Tab-separated table of C-alpha atoms and ligand atoms in Angstrom:
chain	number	residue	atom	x	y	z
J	1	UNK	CA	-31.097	13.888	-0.718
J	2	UNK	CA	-31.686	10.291	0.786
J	3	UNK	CA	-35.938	11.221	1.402
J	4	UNK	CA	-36.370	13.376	-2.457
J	5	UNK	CA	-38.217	10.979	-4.527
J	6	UNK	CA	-39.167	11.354	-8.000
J	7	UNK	CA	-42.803	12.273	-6.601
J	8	UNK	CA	-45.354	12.057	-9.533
J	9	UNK	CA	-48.659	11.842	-7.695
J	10	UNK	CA	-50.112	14.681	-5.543
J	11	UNK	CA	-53.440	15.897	-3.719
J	12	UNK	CA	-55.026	18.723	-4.856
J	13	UNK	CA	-53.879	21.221	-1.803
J	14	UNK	CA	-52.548	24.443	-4.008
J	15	UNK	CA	-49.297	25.628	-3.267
J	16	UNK	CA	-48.874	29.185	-2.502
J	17	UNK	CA	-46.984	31.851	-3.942
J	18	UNK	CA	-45.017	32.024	-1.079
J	19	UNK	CA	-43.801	28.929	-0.736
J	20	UNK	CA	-43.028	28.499	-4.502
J	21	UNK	CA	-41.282	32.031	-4.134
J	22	UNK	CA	-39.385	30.592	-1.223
J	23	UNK	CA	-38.311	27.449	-3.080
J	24	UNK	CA	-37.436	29.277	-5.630
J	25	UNK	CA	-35.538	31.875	-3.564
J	26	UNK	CA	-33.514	28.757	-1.959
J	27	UNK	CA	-32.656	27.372	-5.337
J	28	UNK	CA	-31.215	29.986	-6.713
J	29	UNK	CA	-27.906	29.556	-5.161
J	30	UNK	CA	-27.427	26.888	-7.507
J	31	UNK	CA	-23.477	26.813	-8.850
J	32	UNK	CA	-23.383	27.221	-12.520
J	33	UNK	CA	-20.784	27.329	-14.631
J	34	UNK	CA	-18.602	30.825	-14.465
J	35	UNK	CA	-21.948	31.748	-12.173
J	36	UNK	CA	-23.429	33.077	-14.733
J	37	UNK	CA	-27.182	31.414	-13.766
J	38	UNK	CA	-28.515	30.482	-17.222
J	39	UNK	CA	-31.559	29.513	-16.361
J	40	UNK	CA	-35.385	31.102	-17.005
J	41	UNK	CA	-38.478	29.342	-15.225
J	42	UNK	CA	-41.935	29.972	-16.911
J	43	UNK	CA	-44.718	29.302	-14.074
J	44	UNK	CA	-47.438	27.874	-15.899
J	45	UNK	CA	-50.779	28.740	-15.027
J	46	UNK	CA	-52.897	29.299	-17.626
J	47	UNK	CA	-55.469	26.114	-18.197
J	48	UNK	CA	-55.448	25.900	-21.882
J	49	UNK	CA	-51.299	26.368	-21.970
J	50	UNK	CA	-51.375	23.659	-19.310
J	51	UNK	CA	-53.490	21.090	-21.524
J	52	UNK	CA	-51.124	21.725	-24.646
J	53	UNK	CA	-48.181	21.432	-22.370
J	54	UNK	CA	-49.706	18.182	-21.177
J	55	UNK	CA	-50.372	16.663	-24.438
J	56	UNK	CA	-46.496	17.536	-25.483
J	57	UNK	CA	-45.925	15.871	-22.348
J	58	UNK	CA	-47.859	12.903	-23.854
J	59	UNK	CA	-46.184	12.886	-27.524
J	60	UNK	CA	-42.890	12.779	-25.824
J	61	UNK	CA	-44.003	10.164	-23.594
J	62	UNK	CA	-44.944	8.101	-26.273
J	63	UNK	CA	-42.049	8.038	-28.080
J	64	UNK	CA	-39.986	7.309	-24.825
J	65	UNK	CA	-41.939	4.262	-24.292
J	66	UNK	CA	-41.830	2.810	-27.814
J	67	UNK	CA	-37.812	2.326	-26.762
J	68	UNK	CA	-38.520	1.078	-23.696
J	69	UNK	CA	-40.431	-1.747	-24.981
J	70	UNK	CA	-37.855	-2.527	-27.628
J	71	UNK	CA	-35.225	-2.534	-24.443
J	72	UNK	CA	-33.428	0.674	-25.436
J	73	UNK	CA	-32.347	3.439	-23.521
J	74	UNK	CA	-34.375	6.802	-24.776
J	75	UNK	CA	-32.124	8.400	-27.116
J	76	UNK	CA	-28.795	7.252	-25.811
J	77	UNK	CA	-25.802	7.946	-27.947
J	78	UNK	CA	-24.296	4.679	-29.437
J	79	UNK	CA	-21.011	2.969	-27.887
J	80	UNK	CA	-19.242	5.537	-30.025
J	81	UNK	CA	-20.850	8.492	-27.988
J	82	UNK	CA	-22.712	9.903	-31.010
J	83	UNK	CA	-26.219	9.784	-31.743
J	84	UNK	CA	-27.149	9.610	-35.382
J	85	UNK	CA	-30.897	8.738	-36.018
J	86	UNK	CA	-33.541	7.534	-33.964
J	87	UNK	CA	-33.821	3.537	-32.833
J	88	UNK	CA	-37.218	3.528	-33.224
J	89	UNK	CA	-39.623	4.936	-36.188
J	90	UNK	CA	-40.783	8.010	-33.684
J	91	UNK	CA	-44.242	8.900	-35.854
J	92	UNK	CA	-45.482	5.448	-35.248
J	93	UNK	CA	-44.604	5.495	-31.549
J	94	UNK	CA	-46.719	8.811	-31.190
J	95	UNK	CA	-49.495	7.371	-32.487
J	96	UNK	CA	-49.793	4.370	-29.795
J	97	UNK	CA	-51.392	5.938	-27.240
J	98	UNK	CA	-49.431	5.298	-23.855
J	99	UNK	CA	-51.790	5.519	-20.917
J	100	UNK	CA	-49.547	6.754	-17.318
J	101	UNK	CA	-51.454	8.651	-14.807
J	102	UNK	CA	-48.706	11.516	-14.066
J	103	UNK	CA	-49.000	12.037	-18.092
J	104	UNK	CA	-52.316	12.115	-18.433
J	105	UNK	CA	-53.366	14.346	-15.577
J	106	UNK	CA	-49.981	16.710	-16.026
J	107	UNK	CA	-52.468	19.931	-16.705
J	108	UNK	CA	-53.732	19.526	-13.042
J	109	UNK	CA	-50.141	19.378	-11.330
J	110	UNK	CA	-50.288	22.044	-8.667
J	111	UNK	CA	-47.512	23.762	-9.595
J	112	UNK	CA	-45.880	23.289	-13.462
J	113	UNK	CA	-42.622	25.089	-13.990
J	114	UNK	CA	-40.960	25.055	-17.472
J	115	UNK	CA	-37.543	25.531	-16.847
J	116	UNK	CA	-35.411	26.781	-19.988
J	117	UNK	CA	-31.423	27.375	-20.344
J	118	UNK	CA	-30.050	30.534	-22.199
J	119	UNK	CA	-27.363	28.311	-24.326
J	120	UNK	CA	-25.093	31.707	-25.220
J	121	UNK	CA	-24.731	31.507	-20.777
J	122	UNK	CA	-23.299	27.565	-21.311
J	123	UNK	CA	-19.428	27.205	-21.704
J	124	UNK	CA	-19.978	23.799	-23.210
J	125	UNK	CA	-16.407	22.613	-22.353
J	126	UNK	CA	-17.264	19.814	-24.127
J	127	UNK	CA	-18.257	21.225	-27.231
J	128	UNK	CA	-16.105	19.739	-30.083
J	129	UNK	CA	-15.335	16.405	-28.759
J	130	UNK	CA	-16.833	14.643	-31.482
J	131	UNK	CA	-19.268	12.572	-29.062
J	132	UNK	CA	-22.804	14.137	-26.935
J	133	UNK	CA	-21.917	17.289	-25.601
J	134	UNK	CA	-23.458	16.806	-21.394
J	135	UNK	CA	-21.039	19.754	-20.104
J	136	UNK	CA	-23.649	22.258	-20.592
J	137	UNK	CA	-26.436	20.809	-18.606
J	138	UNK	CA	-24.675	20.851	-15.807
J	139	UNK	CA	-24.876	24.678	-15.531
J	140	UNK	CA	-29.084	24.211	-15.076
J	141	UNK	CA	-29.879	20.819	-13.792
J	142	UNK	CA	-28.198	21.257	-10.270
J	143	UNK	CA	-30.535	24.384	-10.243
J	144	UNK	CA	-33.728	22.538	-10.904
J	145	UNK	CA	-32.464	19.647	-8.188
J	146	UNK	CA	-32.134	22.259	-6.125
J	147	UNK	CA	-36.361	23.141	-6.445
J	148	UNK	CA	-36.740	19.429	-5.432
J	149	UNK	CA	-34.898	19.619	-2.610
J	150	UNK	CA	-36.127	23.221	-2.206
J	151	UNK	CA	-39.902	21.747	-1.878
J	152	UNK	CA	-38.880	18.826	0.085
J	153	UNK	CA	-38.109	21.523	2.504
J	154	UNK	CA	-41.678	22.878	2.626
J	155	UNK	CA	-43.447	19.237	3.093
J	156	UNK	CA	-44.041	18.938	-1.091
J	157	UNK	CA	-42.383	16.597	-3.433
J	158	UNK	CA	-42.178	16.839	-7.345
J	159	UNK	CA	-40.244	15.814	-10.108
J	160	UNK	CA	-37.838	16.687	-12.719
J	161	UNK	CA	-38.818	15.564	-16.464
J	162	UNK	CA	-37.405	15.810	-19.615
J	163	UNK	CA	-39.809	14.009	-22.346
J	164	UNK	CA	-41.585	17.092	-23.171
J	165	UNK	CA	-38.271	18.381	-24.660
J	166	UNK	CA	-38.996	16.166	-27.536
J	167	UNK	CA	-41.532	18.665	-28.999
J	168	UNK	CA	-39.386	21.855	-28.063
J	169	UNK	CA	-40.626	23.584	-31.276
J	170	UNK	CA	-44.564	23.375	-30.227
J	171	UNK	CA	-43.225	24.184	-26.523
J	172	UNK	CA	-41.231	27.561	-28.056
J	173	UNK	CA	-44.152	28.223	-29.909
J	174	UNK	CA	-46.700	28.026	-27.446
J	175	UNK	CA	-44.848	30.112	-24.460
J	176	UNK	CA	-42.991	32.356	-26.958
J	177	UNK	CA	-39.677	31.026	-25.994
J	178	UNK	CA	-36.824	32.872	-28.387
J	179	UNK	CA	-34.632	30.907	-30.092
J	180	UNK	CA	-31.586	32.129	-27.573
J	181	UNK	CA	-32.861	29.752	-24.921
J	182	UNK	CA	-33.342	25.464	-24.828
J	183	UNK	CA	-36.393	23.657	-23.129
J	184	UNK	CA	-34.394	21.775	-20.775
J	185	UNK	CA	-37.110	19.874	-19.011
J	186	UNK	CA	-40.526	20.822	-16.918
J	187	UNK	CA	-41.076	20.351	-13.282
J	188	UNK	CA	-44.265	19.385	-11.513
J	189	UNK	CA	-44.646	19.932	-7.677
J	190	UNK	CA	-47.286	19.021	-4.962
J	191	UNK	CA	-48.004	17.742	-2.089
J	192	UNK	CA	-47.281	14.187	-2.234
J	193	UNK	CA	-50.020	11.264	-1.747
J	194	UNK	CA	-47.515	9.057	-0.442
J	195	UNK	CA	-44.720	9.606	2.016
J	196	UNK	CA	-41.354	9.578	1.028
J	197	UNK	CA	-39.732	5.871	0.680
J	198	UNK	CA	-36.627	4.112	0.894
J	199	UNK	CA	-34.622	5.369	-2.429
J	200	UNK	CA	-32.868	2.628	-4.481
J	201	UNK	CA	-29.371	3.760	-5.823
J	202	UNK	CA	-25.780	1.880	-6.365
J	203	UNK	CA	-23.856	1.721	-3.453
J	204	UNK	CA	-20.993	4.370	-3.096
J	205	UNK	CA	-18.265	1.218	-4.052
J	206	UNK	CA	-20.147	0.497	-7.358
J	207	UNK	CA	-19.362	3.711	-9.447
J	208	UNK	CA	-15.909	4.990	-7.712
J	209	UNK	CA	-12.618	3.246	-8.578
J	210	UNK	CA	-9.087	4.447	-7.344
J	211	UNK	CA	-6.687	5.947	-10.211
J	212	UNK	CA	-8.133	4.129	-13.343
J	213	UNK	CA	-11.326	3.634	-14.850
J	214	UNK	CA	-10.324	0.302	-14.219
J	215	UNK	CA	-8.878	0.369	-11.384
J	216	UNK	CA	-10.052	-0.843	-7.765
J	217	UNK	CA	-13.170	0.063	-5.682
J	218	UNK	CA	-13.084	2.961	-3.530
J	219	UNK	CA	-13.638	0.993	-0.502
J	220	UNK	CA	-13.875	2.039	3.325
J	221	UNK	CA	-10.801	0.377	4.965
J	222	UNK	CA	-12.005	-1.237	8.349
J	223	UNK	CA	-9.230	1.313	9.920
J	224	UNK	CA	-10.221	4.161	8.135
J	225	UNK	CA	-11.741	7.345	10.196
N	1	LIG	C1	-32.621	14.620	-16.329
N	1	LIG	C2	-33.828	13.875	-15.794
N	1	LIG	C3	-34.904	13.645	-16.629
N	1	LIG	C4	-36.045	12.995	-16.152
N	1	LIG	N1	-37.136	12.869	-16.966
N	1	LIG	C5	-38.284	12.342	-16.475
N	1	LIG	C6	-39.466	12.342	-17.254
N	1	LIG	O1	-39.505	12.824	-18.382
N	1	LIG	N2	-40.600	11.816	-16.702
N	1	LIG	C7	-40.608	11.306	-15.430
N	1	LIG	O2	-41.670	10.858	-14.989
N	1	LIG	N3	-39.492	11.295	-14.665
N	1	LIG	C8	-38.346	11.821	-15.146
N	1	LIG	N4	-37.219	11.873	-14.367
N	1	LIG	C9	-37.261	11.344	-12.988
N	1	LIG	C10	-36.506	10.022	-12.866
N	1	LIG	O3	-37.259	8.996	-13.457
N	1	LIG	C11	-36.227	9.756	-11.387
N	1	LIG	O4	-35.357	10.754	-10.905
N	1	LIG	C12	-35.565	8.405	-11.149
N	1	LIG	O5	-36.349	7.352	-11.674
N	1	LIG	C13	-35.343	8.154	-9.663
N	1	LIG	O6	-36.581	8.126	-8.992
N	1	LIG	P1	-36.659	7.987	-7.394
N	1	LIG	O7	-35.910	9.158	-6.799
N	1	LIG	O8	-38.113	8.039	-7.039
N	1	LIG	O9	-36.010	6.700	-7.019
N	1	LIG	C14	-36.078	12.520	-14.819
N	1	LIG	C15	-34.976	12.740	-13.979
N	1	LIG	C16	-33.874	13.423	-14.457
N	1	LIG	C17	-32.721	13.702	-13.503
């Protein structure tokens, strides 16, 4: 966990079948909810399906950069939890062209998995709260953390993304996804240029209070075991 970057640039060594099998193999023990594994990975090989993926990819980009610039958060619900319309006028944004080398070289990723979520296998326990439903999601993305940390085990890195989800109905159309399932991100794996790094994150005492929201820091007391 502490050495899985998000890795987003890799030589062009292939990865074989047999390790992505075995990564795959290892993931799979993933906990979903009620077990029942909603998930569906599309390897994508072909070259053409690849460039169209890529310039999704791109599109999605686009738009998630237009936000950035105006210092938003990507499609994050307002304070009241609900998201209503977009923050930013999202046919302009896909017209500024947004150049990032993982984007623009996506098609020749060594190893591209689409990974898709049946939505009739999600109990969405928070379906009906009146604010963004996240429940679900946690049935598929501990499986797709699990391929990172899968290929991490092999010597490769990769990452998780999501902005291609923005053009899920060219994505459905293109692989023939049925409406029963949700793009719920694509994953790109390789062997990484670089060697893993120091990882920045919030210490433990930052994001874990005792009792309340509100309340104190979980802290380490000095006599603690
Ligand atoms: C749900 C999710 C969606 C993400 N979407 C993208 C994405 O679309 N493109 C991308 O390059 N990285 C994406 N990332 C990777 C994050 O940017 C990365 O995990 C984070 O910046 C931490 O990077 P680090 O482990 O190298 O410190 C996503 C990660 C998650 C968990």
């Amino acid at each position: 966990m502490r050495t899985t970057p998000a890795t987003r640039e890799f030589t062009g060594e292939a990865v074989p079948d047999v390790v992505l099998h075995r990564i795959l193999d290892h993931a799979r023990f993933a906990p979903s909810g009620g077990n029942r594994q909603g998930w569906h990975v599309v390897v994508l090989r072909d070259p053409e399906i690849r460039r169209r993926i890529r310039e999704c990819y791109q599109l999605g980009w686009r738009e998630y950069m237009a936000h950035v610039e105006a210092g938003l958060v990507p499609f994050a619900p307002q304070e009241c939890g609900r998201w209503s319309a977009p923050a930013v006028d999202l046919g302009a944004a896909r017209e500024v062209p947004r150049p990032n080398n993982f984007a623009d070289t996506l098609d020749t990723v060594p190893v591209l998995l689409l990974l898709l979520a049946h939505l009739g296998s999600l109990a969405c326990m928070d379906n009906g709260l009146g604010r963004q439903s996240i429940v679900g999601g946690g049935s598929i993305y501990p499986f797709g953390h699990n391929i990172l940390l899968a290929a991490r085990n092999e010597g490769l890195g990769g990452v998780l993304t999501s902005v291609v989800v923005r053009q899920e109905p060219a994505v459905r159309e293109l692989i023939g996804i049925p409406e029963s399932h949700a793009v719920a991100g694509l994953i790109a794996l390789g062997r990484p240029v670089r060697t893993v790094r120091k990882l920045r994150r919030w210490p433990v005492e930052q994001f874990t209070t005792v009792d309340r929201f509100d309340g104190p820091s979980f802290t380490l007391r000095s006599d603690a075991g």
